[in-house]
Coordinates of C-alpha atoms in Angstrom, one line a residue:
Chain A
M1 CA 52.2 -216.0 193.1
F2 CA 49.3 -213.6 192.3
Y3 CA 50.6 -212.4 189.0
R4 CA 50.2 -215.3 186.4
E5 CA 48.0 -216.4 183.7
A6 CA 47.1 -219.7 185.2
G7 CA 43.4 -220.3 184.8
Q8 CA 42.8 -217.5 182.3
Y9 CA 41.8 -219.2 179.0
K10 CA 41.5 -217.4 175.9
T11 CA 38.5 -218.6 173.9
N12 CA 38.7 -216.3 171.0
Y13 CA 41.4 -214.3 169.1
A14 CA 40.0 -211.0 170.2
A15 CA 40.9 -211.8 173.8
D16 CA 44.2 -213.2 172.8
M17 CA 45.1 -210.0 170.9
A18 CA 44.1 -207.7 173.7
V19 CA 46.8 -205.1 174.6
F20 CA 46.6 -206.4 178.2
P21 CA 45.8 -210.1 178.0
L22 CA 46.4 -210.7 181.7
R23 CA 43.6 -209.9 184.1
Q24 CA 46.2 -208.7 186.7
D25 CA 47.5 -206.2 184.0
R26 CA 44.1 -204.9 183.5
I27 CA 43.5 -204.3 187.1
G28 CA 46.9 -202.6 187.4
I29 CA 46.1 -200.2 184.6
A30 CA 42.7 -199.5 186.2
V31 CA 44.4 -198.6 189.5
I32 CA 46.9 -196.4 187.7
L33 CA 44.2 -194.5 185.9
A34 CA 42.2 -194.2 189.2
I35 CA 45.3 -192.8 191.0
A36 CA 45.8 -190.4 188.1
F37 CA 42.3 -189.1 187.9
I38 CA 41.2 -189.2 191.5
G39 CA 44.1 -189.8 193.8
I40 CA 46.5 -187.1 192.6
P41 CA 44.1 -184.3 192.3
L42 CA 42.8 -185.0 195.7
L43 CA 46.2 -185.7 197.5
G44 CA 48.6 -183.6 195.5
N45 CA 49.2 -179.9 196.3
D46 CA 49.2 -177.4 193.5
F47 CA 53.1 -177.4 193.4
F48 CA 53.2 -181.1 192.8
I49 CA 50.6 -181.0 190.1
A50 CA 51.9 -178.1 188.3
S51 CA 55.6 -178.7 188.4
V52 CA 55.8 -182.4 188.5
M53 CA 52.8 -184.0 187.0
I54 CA 52.0 -181.6 184.1
P55 CA 55.5 -181.6 182.9
F56 CA 55.6 -185.4 183.2
L57 CA 52.6 -185.8 181.0
V58 CA 53.7 -183.3 178.4
F59 CA 57.1 -185.1 178.2
S60 CA 55.5 -188.5 178.1
L61 CA 53.5 -187.5 175.1
A62 CA 56.5 -186.0 173.4
A63 CA 58.5 -189.2 174.1
I64 CA 55.7 -191.5 172.8
G65 CA 55.9 -189.3 169.5
L66 CA 59.7 -189.7 169.2
N67 CA 59.4 -193.4 170.3
I68 CA 57.1 -194.2 167.2
L69 CA 59.7 -192.7 164.9
T70 CA 62.9 -193.9 166.6
G71 CA 61.8 -196.9 168.6
Y72 CA 59.2 -198.4 166.2
T73 CA 60.4 -197.3 162.8
G74 CA 64.1 -197.0 163.6
L75 CA 64.6 -193.5 162.3
I76 CA 66.6 -191.2 164.5
S77 CA 65.4 -187.7 164.8
L78 CA 66.9 -184.8 166.5
G79 CA 64.1 -182.4 165.5
T80 CA 61.6 -183.3 168.1
A81 CA 61.6 -179.9 169.8
A82 CA 61.1 -178.2 166.5
F83 CA 58.1 -180.3 165.7
M84 CA 56.8 -179.4 169.2
G85 CA 57.3 -175.8 168.3
V86 CA 55.3 -176.1 165.2
G87 CA 52.5 -177.5 167.2
A88 CA 52.7 -174.6 169.9
Y89 CA 53.0 -171.9 167.2
S90 CA 50.1 -173.3 165.1
C91 CA 47.9 -173.5 168.2
Y92 CA 48.6 -169.8 168.9
K93 CA 47.7 -168.9 165.2
L94 CA 44.6 -171.0 165.5
T95 CA 43.4 -169.4 168.7
T96 CA 44.0 -166.0 166.9
F97 CA 42.0 -166.9 164.0
F98 CA 39.3 -169.0 165.6
P99 CA 38.7 -167.6 169.1
G100 CA 35.4 -169.3 169.4
V101 CA 36.6 -172.7 168.8
N102 CA 37.3 -174.9 172.1
I103 CA 41.1 -174.8 172.9
I104 CA 41.2 -178.6 173.2
V105 CA 40.0 -179.0 169.6
L106 CA 42.6 -176.5 168.6
I107 CA 45.4 -178.3 170.5
L108 CA 44.4 -181.5 168.7
V109 CA 44.2 -179.7 165.3
S110 CA 47.6 -178.1 165.7
G111 CA 49.1 -181.5 165.7
L112 CA 48.2 -181.8 162.1
F113 CA 50.4 -178.9 161.1
S114 CA 53.2 -180.5 162.9
A115 CA 52.5 -183.7 161.1
A116 CA 52.7 -182.0 157.7
I117 CA 56.1 -180.3 158.5
G118 CA 57.2 -183.7 160.0
V119 CA 56.5 -185.3 156.7
L120 CA 58.4 -182.6 154.8
F121 CA 61.4 -183.0 156.8
G122 CA 61.0 -186.8 156.8
L123 CA 61.5 -187.1 153.1
P124 CA 65.3 -187.4 153.2
S125 CA 64.8 -190.5 155.4
L126 CA 64.1 -192.4 152.1
R127 CA 67.7 -192.0 151.1
I128 CA 69.6 -191.8 154.3
K129 CA 69.7 -193.7 157.4
G130 CA 71.1 -193.8 160.9
F131 CA 73.4 -190.9 162.1
Y132 CA 73.2 -189.2 158.8
L133 CA 69.4 -189.0 159.1
A134 CA 69.9 -187.5 162.6
V135 CA 72.1 -184.8 161.1
A136 CA 69.4 -184.2 158.5
T137 CA 66.7 -183.7 161.0
L138 CA 68.9 -181.2 162.7
A139 CA 68.1 -179.0 159.7
A140 CA 64.6 -179.1 160.8
Q141 CA 65.7 -178.1 164.4
F142 CA 67.8 -175.1 163.2
F143 CA 65.5 -173.9 160.4
L144 CA 62.3 -174.0 162.4
Q145 CA 63.7 -172.5 165.5
W146 CA 65.0 -169.6 163.4
A147 CA 61.7 -169.3 161.7
F148 CA 59.8 -169.2 165.1
V149 CA 62.0 -166.1 166.0
R150 CA 62.4 -164.4 162.8
I151 CA 58.9 -164.6 161.3
P152 CA 56.9 -162.1 163.4
W153 CA 53.6 -163.3 162.0
L154 CA 54.0 -166.5 163.9
F155 CA 53.9 -164.6 167.2
N156 CA 51.3 -162.0 166.1
Y157 CA 54.0 -159.2 166.0
N158 CA 54.2 -159.3 169.7
A159 CA 56.7 -156.9 171.2
S160 CA 57.9 -159.7 173.4
G161 CA 58.4 -162.0 170.6
A162 CA 56.7 -164.8 172.5
I163 CA 53.5 -166.7 172.5
E164 CA 50.9 -165.1 174.8
V165 CA 48.5 -167.6 176.0
P166 CA 44.9 -166.2 175.8
Q167 CA 42.3 -167.3 178.5
R168 CA 40.0 -170.1 177.2
T169 CA 37.3 -171.9 179.1
L170 CA 35.6 -175.3 178.9
F171 CA 32.1 -175.4 180.4
G172 CA 32.8 -172.0 182.0
L173 CA 36.0 -173.2 183.7
P174 CA 39.2 -171.4 182.6
I175 CA 41.7 -174.2 181.3
T176 CA 44.3 -171.9 179.8
G177 CA 45.7 -168.5 180.7
A178 CA 46.7 -167.0 184.0
S179 CA 43.5 -167.9 185.9
A180 CA 43.5 -171.6 185.2
T181 CA 44.1 -173.6 188.2
P182 CA 46.7 -176.4 188.0
E183 CA 44.0 -179.0 188.6
T184 CA 42.0 -178.0 185.6
R185 CA 45.1 -177.9 183.5
Y186 CA 46.2 -181.3 184.8
F187 CA 42.9 -182.9 184.0
V188 CA 43.0 -181.5 180.4
C189 CA 46.6 -182.8 179.9
L190 CA 45.7 -186.2 181.5
G191 CA 42.7 -186.6 179.2
L192 CA 44.6 -185.8 176.2
V193 CA 47.5 -188.0 177.1
V194 CA 45.3 -190.9 178.0
V195 CA 43.3 -190.8 174.7
L196 CA 46.4 -190.2 172.6
T197 CA 48.3 -193.0 174.2
W198 CA 45.3 -195.3 173.6
F199 CA 45.4 -194.3 170.0
A200 CA 49.2 -195.0 169.8
S201 CA 48.8 -198.3 171.4
N202 CA 46.1 -199.3 168.9
I203 CA 48.2 -198.2 166.0
V204 CA 51.4 -200.0 167.1
H205 CA 49.5 -203.1 167.6
G206 CA 47.8 -203.0 164.2
K207 CA 48.9 -203.3 160.6
L208 CA 50.7 -200.0 160.5
G209 CA 52.6 -200.7 163.6
R210 CA 53.8 -204.0 162.1
S211 CA 54.8 -202.3 158.9
W212 CA 56.9 -199.7 161.0
M213 CA 58.7 -202.6 162.9
A214 CA 59.2 -204.5 159.7
V215 CA 60.9 -201.5 158.2
R216 CA 62.9 -201.2 161.4
D217 CA 64.1 -204.7 161.5
M218 CA 64.7 -205.5 157.9
D219 CA 63.7 -203.0 155.2
I220 CA 64.4 -205.3 152.3
A221 CA 62.2 -208.1 153.5
A222 CA 59.5 -205.5 154.4
E223 CA 59.5 -204.2 150.8
L224 CA 59.0 -207.8 149.7
M225 CA 56.0 -208.2 152.0
G226 CA 54.4 -205.3 149.9
I227 CA 55.2 -202.7 152.3
K228 CA 56.0 -199.4 150.5
L229 CA 59.0 -198.0 152.3
L230 CA 58.0 -194.4 151.4
N231 CA 54.6 -194.7 152.9
A232 CA 55.8 -196.5 156.0
K233 CA 58.5 -193.9 156.8
L234 CA 56.4 -190.9 156.1
T235 CA 53.4 -192.1 158.1
A236 CA 55.8 -192.7 161.0
F237 CA 57.1 -189.2 160.6
A238 CA 53.5 -187.9 160.3
V239 CA 52.2 -189.7 163.4
S240 CA 55.3 -189.0 165.5
S241 CA 55.2 -185.3 164.6
Y242 CA 51.6 -185.2 165.4
F243 CA 52.3 -186.4 168.9
A244 CA 55.1 -184.1 169.2
G245 CA 53.1 -181.1 168.0
V246 CA 50.2 -181.9 170.5
A247 CA 52.7 -182.1 173.2
G248 CA 54.3 -178.8 172.2
A249 CA 51.0 -176.9 172.1
M250 CA 50.2 -178.5 175.7
M251 CA 53.6 -177.5 176.8
I252 CA 53.0 -173.8 176.0
F253 CA 49.2 -173.5 176.6
L254 CA 48.8 -175.7 179.6
W255 CA 52.2 -175.9 181.4
Y256 CA 54.3 -172.8 180.6
G257 CA 51.4 -170.5 180.0
G258 CA 53.5 -168.6 177.3
G259 CA 57.0 -168.6 176.0
E260 CA 59.4 -167.9 173.2
A261 CA 61.0 -170.5 171.0
N262 CA 64.6 -169.8 171.8
D263 CA 63.9 -170.5 175.5
V264 CA 61.7 -173.6 175.0
F265 CA 62.1 -175.4 171.7
T266 CA 65.9 -175.7 171.7
I267 CA 68.0 -178.6 170.6
R268 CA 68.5 -179.2 174.3
L269 CA 64.9 -180.3 174.4
S270 CA 65.2 -182.5 171.4
F271 CA 68.1 -184.3 173.1
T272 CA 66.2 -184.5 176.4
I273 CA 63.3 -186.3 174.6
L274 CA 65.8 -188.6 172.8
F275 CA 67.3 -189.5 176.1
M276 CA 63.9 -190.2 177.5
V277 CA 63.1 -192.6 174.7
I278 CA 66.5 -194.3 175.0
I279 CA 66.5 -194.7 178.7
G280 CA 62.9 -195.6 178.8
G281 CA 63.1 -198.2 176.1
L282 CA 63.1 -198.1 172.4
G283 CA 59.9 -199.6 170.8
S284 CA 57.8 -199.5 174.0
L285 CA 55.0 -197.1 174.9
I286 CA 55.2 -197.7 178.7
G287 CA 59.0 -197.1 178.3
S288 CA 58.1 -193.6 177.1
F289 CA 56.4 -192.9 180.3
F290 CA 59.2 -194.4 182.4
G291 CA 61.7 -192.3 180.5
A292 CA 59.7 -189.1 181.0
A293 CA 59.2 -189.8 184.6
F294 CA 62.9 -190.5 185.0
L295 CA 64.2 -187.4 183.3
S296 CA 61.6 -184.9 184.1
A297 CA 59.7 -185.8 187.3
L298 CA 62.6 -187.4 189.2
P299 CA 64.9 -184.3 189.1
T300 CA 62.0 -182.0 190.2
A301 CA 61.0 -184.4 192.8
L302 CA 64.6 -184.8 194.2
K303 CA 65.4 -181.0 194.0
F304 CA 62.3 -180.0 196.1
G305 CA 61.8 -183.4 197.8
L306 CA 65.0 -183.7 199.5
P307 CA 64.8 -180.4 201.5
A308 CA 61.0 -181.2 202.1
L309 CA 61.9 -184.6 203.5
G310 CA 64.2 -182.9 206.1
V311 CA 67.5 -183.7 204.5
P312 CA 69.4 -180.6 205.5
I313 CA 70.6 -179.1 202.3
G314 CA 69.9 -175.8 200.6
G315 CA 68.1 -175.2 197.4
A316 CA 71.3 -174.7 195.3
A317 CA 72.9 -177.7 196.8
A318 CA 69.9 -179.8 196.3
E319 CA 70.1 -178.9 192.6
H320 CA 73.6 -180.0 192.4
V321 CA 72.9 -183.3 194.1
T322 CA 69.9 -183.8 191.8
F323 CA 72.3 -183.5 188.7
M324 CA 74.8 -186.0 190.2
L325 CA 72.2 -188.6 191.2
V326 CA 70.3 -188.4 187.9
G327 CA 73.6 -188.7 186.0
A328 CA 74.7 -191.7 188.0
L329 CA 71.4 -193.3 187.7
I330 CA 71.4 -192.9 183.9
I331 CA 74.8 -194.7 183.8
I332 CA 73.7 -197.4 186.2
F333 CA 70.6 -198.1 184.3
L334 CA 72.3 -198.2 181.0
I335 CA 74.8 -200.7 182.2
V336 CA 72.2 -202.9 184.0
E337 CA 69.9 -202.9 181.0
P338 CA 70.8 -201.2 177.7
H339 CA 67.4 -201.8 176.5
G340 CA 65.9 -199.4 178.8
L341 CA 63.5 -199.3 181.8
A342 CA 60.9 -201.0 179.8
R343 CA 63.0 -204.1 179.5
L344 CA 63.7 -204.1 183.2
W345 CA 59.9 -203.8 183.8
Q346 CA 59.3 -206.7 181.5
I347 CA 62.0 -208.9 183.2
G348 CA 60.5 -208.0 186.5
K349 CA 57.1 -209.1 185.3
Q350 CA 58.5 -212.3 184.0
K351 CA 60.2 -213.0 187.4
L352 CA 57.0 -212.3 189.2
R353 CA 55.1 -214.7 187.0
T354 CA 57.2 -217.7 188.0
W355 CA 57.8 -216.6 191.6
P356 CA 58.4 -218.3 194.0
F357 CA 59.2 -221.4 192.0
P358 CA 61.3 -220.2 189.1
Y359 CA 61.9 -223.7 187.7
Chain B
M1 CA 69.0 -230.2 125.7
N2 CA 71.1 -232.5 123.6
A3 CA 70.6 -236.0 122.4
H4 CA 73.0 -237.5 125.0
S5 CA 71.1 -236.3 128.0
M6 CA 67.6 -237.3 126.4
A7 CA 68.9 -240.8 125.9
V8 CA 69.8 -241.0 129.6
A9 CA 66.6 -239.6 130.9
G10 CA 64.7 -242.2 129.0
A11 CA 61.2 -240.6 129.3
P12 CA 60.2 -237.3 127.5
V13 CA 59.9 -234.3 129.7
T14 CA 56.5 -233.9 131.1
H15 CA 55.4 -230.3 131.4
K16 CA 53.0 -229.1 134.1
G17 CA 50.5 -226.3 133.3
E18 CA 51.3 -223.2 131.2
V19 CA 54.2 -220.9 131.6
L20 CA 53.9 -218.7 134.7
L21 CA 57.1 -216.8 134.5
S22 CA 59.5 -216.5 131.6
V23 CA 63.1 -215.1 131.7
E24 CA 64.2 -214.2 128.3
S25 CA 68.0 -213.7 127.6
I26 CA 68.5 -211.4 130.6
S27 CA 71.9 -209.9 131.4
L28 CA 72.9 -208.2 134.7
R29 CA 76.0 -206.3 135.2
F30 CA 77.4 -204.5 138.2
G31 CA 79.8 -202.0 136.6
G32 CA 82.3 -204.4 134.9
V33 CA 81.2 -207.5 136.8
K34 CA 78.9 -209.7 134.8
A35 CA 76.5 -211.4 137.2
I36 CA 74.2 -212.9 134.7
T37 CA 74.9 -213.2 130.9
D38 CA 72.2 -214.1 128.4
V39 CA 70.1 -216.5 130.5
S40 CA 66.7 -217.8 129.5
F41 CA 64.3 -220.2 131.2
D42 CA 60.7 -220.5 132.2
I43 CA 58.8 -221.6 135.2
R44 CA 55.5 -223.4 134.7
K45 CA 52.5 -223.3 136.8
G46 CA 52.4 -225.8 139.7
E47 CA 56.0 -227.0 139.2
V48 CA 59.1 -227.2 141.5
R49 CA 61.8 -225.5 139.7
A50 CA 65.3 -225.7 141.0
I51 CA 68.1 -223.3 140.2
I52 CA 71.6 -224.8 141.1
G53 CA 75.1 -224.0 140.3
P54 CA 78.5 -223.5 142.0
N55 CA 79.1 -220.5 144.3
G56 CA 79.0 -217.2 142.5
A57 CA 77.0 -218.6 139.6
G58 CA 74.4 -215.9 139.8
K59 CA 71.6 -217.8 141.4
T60 CA 70.6 -215.4 144.0
S61 CA 71.0 -212.5 141.5
M62 CA 68.6 -214.3 139.4
L63 CA 66.0 -214.4 142.2
N64 CA 66.6 -210.8 142.9
C65 CA 65.9 -210.0 139.2
I66 CA 62.6 -212.0 139.4
N67 CA 61.3 -210.1 142.4
G68 CA 62.5 -206.7 141.3
F69 CA 65.4 -205.9 143.6
Y70 CA 67.7 -205.8 140.6
H71 CA 66.8 -204.7 137.1
P72 CA 68.5 -206.5 134.4
Q73 CA 70.2 -204.3 131.7
E74 CA 69.2 -206.5 128.9
G75 CA 66.4 -209.0 128.2
R76 CA 62.8 -209.3 129.5
I77 CA 61.0 -211.0 132.3
T78 CA 57.4 -211.9 131.7
Y79 CA 55.2 -212.8 134.6
K80 CA 51.6 -214.1 133.8
G81 CA 51.8 -212.6 130.4
V82 CA 52.9 -209.1 131.6
R83 CA 56.3 -207.8 131.0
R84 CA 57.7 -206.7 134.3
D85 CA 61.5 -206.5 134.4
K86 CA 61.6 -202.9 135.7
M87 CA 59.3 -203.6 138.6
R88 CA 59.7 -202.6 142.2
P89 CA 59.8 -205.4 144.9
H90 CA 56.5 -204.2 146.5
R91 CA 54.8 -204.5 143.0
A92 CA 56.2 -207.9 142.7
A93 CA 54.6 -208.8 146.0
A94 CA 51.3 -207.4 144.9
A95 CA 51.6 -209.5 141.9
G96 CA 51.9 -212.7 144.0
I97 CA 55.7 -213.3 144.1
A98 CA 56.8 -214.2 147.8
R99 CA 60.4 -215.0 148.8
T100 CA 62.7 -216.3 151.5
F101 CA 66.3 -215.3 152.0
Q102 CA 69.6 -217.2 152.1
N103 CA 70.5 -215.5 155.4
V104 CA 67.3 -215.4 157.3
A105 CA 65.7 -211.9 156.9
L106 CA 63.1 -212.1 159.7
F107 CA 61.9 -209.0 161.6
K108 CA 63.9 -209.9 164.7
G109 CA 62.3 -207.6 167.3
M110 CA 58.8 -209.0 166.5
S111 CA 57.1 -212.3 167.6
T112 CA 56.5 -215.2 165.3
L113 CA 52.9 -214.2 165.1
D114 CA 53.6 -210.6 164.1
N115 CA 56.2 -211.8 161.6
I116 CA 53.6 -213.9 159.7
M117 CA 50.9 -211.3 160.2
T118 CA 53.1 -208.9 158.3
G119 CA 52.8 -211.3 155.4
R120 CA 49.1 -210.3 155.4
T121 CA 49.9 -206.5 155.1
L122 CA 48.7 -206.5 151.3
K123 CA 45.4 -208.3 152.2
M124 CA 44.4 -205.8 154.9
R125 CA 42.5 -202.8 153.7
K126 CA 41.1 -201.0 156.7
G127 CA 42.4 -197.5 156.8
F128 CA 44.2 -195.4 159.4
F129 CA 41.4 -194.2 161.5
W130 CA 39.8 -197.6 162.1
Q131 CA 43.2 -198.9 163.0
A132 CA 43.6 -196.1 165.5
L133 CA 40.4 -197.3 167.0
R134 CA 41.2 -200.9 166.9
H135 CA 37.5 -201.8 167.2
G136 CA 34.8 -202.7 164.7
P137 CA 35.9 -203.4 161.2
A138 CA 39.7 -203.1 161.9
M139 CA 39.4 -205.7 164.7
N140 CA 37.3 -207.9 162.7
E141 CA 39.9 -207.8 159.9
E142 CA 42.7 -208.6 162.4
I143 CA 40.9 -211.6 163.6
E144 CA 40.0 -212.8 160.1
H145 CA 43.8 -212.7 159.1
R146 CA 44.8 -214.1 162.5
K147 CA 42.8 -217.1 161.6
V148 CA 44.7 -217.5 158.3
V149 CA 47.9 -217.1 160.2
E150 CA 47.0 -219.7 162.8
D151 CA 46.3 -222.2 160.0
I152 CA 49.9 -221.5 158.7
I153 CA 51.3 -221.9 162.1
D154 CA 49.5 -225.3 162.5
F155 CA 50.7 -226.3 159.1
L156 CA 54.3 -225.5 160.0
Q157 CA 53.9 -227.0 163.4
I158 CA 55.3 -224.0 165.2
Q159 CA 52.5 -223.4 167.7
H160 CA 54.8 -223.4 170.7
I161 CA 56.8 -220.3 169.4
R162 CA 53.9 -218.2 168.4
K163 CA 54.5 -215.4 170.9
L164 CA 58.3 -215.6 171.2
P165 CA 60.5 -212.9 169.5
V166 CA 62.1 -214.6 166.4
G167 CA 65.6 -213.2 167.2
K168 CA 66.1 -215.7 169.9
L169 CA 64.8 -218.8 168.1
P170 CA 67.2 -221.5 166.8
Y171 CA 68.1 -221.3 163.1
G172 CA 66.0 -224.1 161.8
L173 CA 62.9 -222.6 163.4
Q174 CA 63.7 -219.2 162.0
K175 CA 63.8 -220.7 158.5
R176 CA 60.5 -222.2 159.2
V177 CA 59.0 -218.9 160.4
E178 CA 60.4 -217.2 157.3
L179 CA 58.6 -219.9 155.1
G180 CA 55.4 -219.1 157.1
R181 CA 55.8 -215.3 156.5
A182 CA 56.0 -216.0 152.7
L183 CA 53.1 -218.4 152.8
A184 CA 51.0 -215.8 154.4
M185 CA 51.1 -213.8 151.4
E186 CA 49.3 -216.7 149.6
P187 CA 51.8 -216.4 146.7
E188 CA 51.4 -217.9 143.3
L189 CA 55.3 -218.0 142.8
L190 CA 57.4 -218.8 145.9
L191 CA 61.1 -218.2 145.6
L192 CA 63.2 -220.1 148.1
D193 CA 66.9 -219.0 148.5
E194 CA 68.6 -222.0 150.0
P195 CA 65.8 -223.0 152.3
M196 CA 67.8 -225.9 153.7
A197 CA 71.3 -224.2 154.3
G198 CA 72.9 -225.0 157.6
M199 CA 70.2 -227.4 158.6
N200 CA 70.7 -231.0 160.1
L201 CA 69.2 -234.1 158.3
E202 CA 66.1 -234.1 160.4
E203 CA 65.4 -230.4 159.8
K204 CA 66.1 -230.8 156.1
E205 CA 63.5 -233.7 155.9
D206 CA 61.0 -231.5 157.6
M207 CA 61.7 -228.6 155.3
C208 CA 61.3 -230.9 152.3
R209 CA 58.1 -232.2 153.5
F210 CA 56.8 -228.6 153.9
I211 CA 57.9 -227.7 150.5
L212 CA 56.2 -230.6 148.8
D213 CA 53.1 -230.0 150.9
V214 CA 52.9 -226.4 149.9
N215 CA 53.4 -227.4 146.3
N216 CA 50.6 -230.2 146.5
Q217 CA 48.1 -228.8 148.7
F218 CA 48.1 -225.1 147.7
G219 CA 49.3 -225.6 144.1
T220 CA 51.9 -222.9 144.6
T221 CA 54.6 -222.8 142.0
I222 CA 58.1 -222.9 143.7
A223 CA 61.5 -221.9 142.4
L224 CA 64.4 -222.9 144.7
I225 CA 67.9 -222.6 145.1
E226 CA 69.7 -225.4 146.8
H227 CA 73.1 -226.9 147.2
D228 CA 72.1 -230.3 148.5
M229 CA 71.9 -232.3 145.3
G230 CA 69.9 -235.1 146.9
V231 CA 67.2 -232.6 147.9
V232 CA 67.2 -231.0 144.5
M233 CA 67.0 -234.2 142.6
D234 CA 64.0 -235.5 144.8
L235 CA 62.0 -232.3 145.1
S236 CA 62.2 -230.6 141.7
D237 CA 60.4 -231.3 138.4
R238 CA 62.9 -229.4 136.4
V239 CA 66.3 -228.0 137.1
V240 CA 68.3 -225.1 135.6
V241 CA 71.9 -225.1 136.0
L242 CA 74.0 -221.9 136.1
E243 CA 77.8 -221.4 136.0
Y244 CA 79.6 -218.0 136.0
G245 CA 76.3 -216.3 135.2
R246 CA 75.5 -218.4 132.1
K247 CA 73.0 -221.2 131.7
I248 CA 74.8 -224.5 131.0
A249 CA 71.9 -227.0 131.4
D250 CA 68.1 -227.1 131.8
G251 CA 65.9 -230.2 132.2
T252 CA 64.7 -232.8 134.5
P253 CA 66.9 -233.9 137.4
A254 CA 67.8 -237.0 135.5
E255 CA 69.0 -235.2 132.4
V256 CA 70.8 -232.6 134.2
K257 CA 72.6 -235.1 136.4
A258 CA 73.9 -236.8 133.3
D259 CA 75.0 -233.6 131.5
Q260 CA 78.7 -233.6 130.9
R261 CA 78.9 -229.8 131.4
V262 CA 77.2 -230.0 134.7
I263 CA 79.5 -232.8 135.8
D264 CA 82.5 -230.6 134.7
A265 CA 81.2 -227.6 136.5
Y266 CA 80.7 -229.4 139.8
L267 CA 83.8 -231.7 139.7
G268 CA 86.1 -229.7 137.5
V269 CA 87.8 -230.8 134.3
A270 CA 91.5 -231.6 133.6
H271 CA 93.0 -228.9 131.4

């Protein structure tokens, strides 16, 4: 009754082509941003921000990256964790070489290295498709993970073999390192995710996004429209890996505060992000957020939320219950809607638009 | 052609414009299978050229050669005076050759609008960074092309399905969207592979009207493959007939209709 386009007339193409053409949607996104920027820092405790919100943001960005590749361009990749690792290790090397440069700039620049590596490992996609490409990207996963551990230059010949995050400040406020508060780290993550999501949304709504979807849906016809398959697939790999790389740098510098490739950037992480994309919804940016929330925030929330709510179970039991609940929910969602949570969201909005008189 | 068919046609063949595309004795083989053998014909500027023939005659292979999906082993294809028988499909698109497919080849997950907008890809020039901002020059460019696309949507009378994903549209409308997508490229040569296959009479009439309008209003040269003889005879200026990969007739519809070899090919002969 309140959510519909009645009375909202588009008088120019710019208004009609807006990402959120409905006024209610624009209000909704403003409310979400207000909650994210004001509500959560005010109301959430340190634990909630550090263990639920920051991982959620990092995974959302990585899922957006993979969604660009798999959802929008139709290329399956199992190398996401490796590309995230490239971002993290480049960021570490950059902080070593340029200690004076702001860490946010370095995090953004480190994505470029990841993009370059992504393009390199994306080259086989010109010849192979589907499951075979997935296997080819596994090569990236194994090779890069090996390189992270075996090339000591990458971790500055540390005895621990891990990235050690130095303290860096913004306007005198520490944002990385041990003394950075969860709130500041959260704000940096949130800022990066919001800006990069905005870029991603612009790209997928423009010429490049249409070329990617054309290649995904019918590559022969796409070629006939003058789209070069080489360019379309490699730009998809580049943009996707850029997002993954930035997410990886954020993961180590703003979330973990240090870490080693064999613990973090494993194939398990690659699969987790692929599942986020599939469960969230292929070819949908909002789906990436749903997927990340579902697979990263929900388990943490359940694990610690159940005992906190007074449900009388211990920590270990809560963890088991979480696994069972999340597993069951994955199956239920995939049966109810194989196209992911994003489609459920869309159907819900459509229902709302005609409610209460659906005919 | 031979004297026999000339006599039936009555009037001399009237040629429109200069030669836009000429195919000279091309042969295409897939291993031992000969899809096309020594076929030559030309397409003149502004005409509607039909390619007909029984199933498996090599008609679609011929279109695939023209827009670069297949590269014939022998012979040459000249388009606008430039030899281009080894060209890639996206180069053909840049040269002004658009195409629709026998089995609709739309981008199923995208809306009608986005499908037709994809046809404008080659005309859009703004770089990656402007696209990422989606403001200023990139947005102006999008709006400018959106206007062209809206004109095409009006022309094809598909305003009501503008924002619907094309995968869910009925077949006749999908064919129409595909024509729109090809038109968005503002082609000089439009290749239509069975534009009316599987349509009912009303849809066929609509499609015929669109094809003639495209030809008349935009001056687009059209080469079409079609099995409905009534449509072919009414629409086309000249017809080339293929059978088993060889050309058996070439001329005006009236000439071709009267050609004994064409009649034999379609109706069969007593052996």
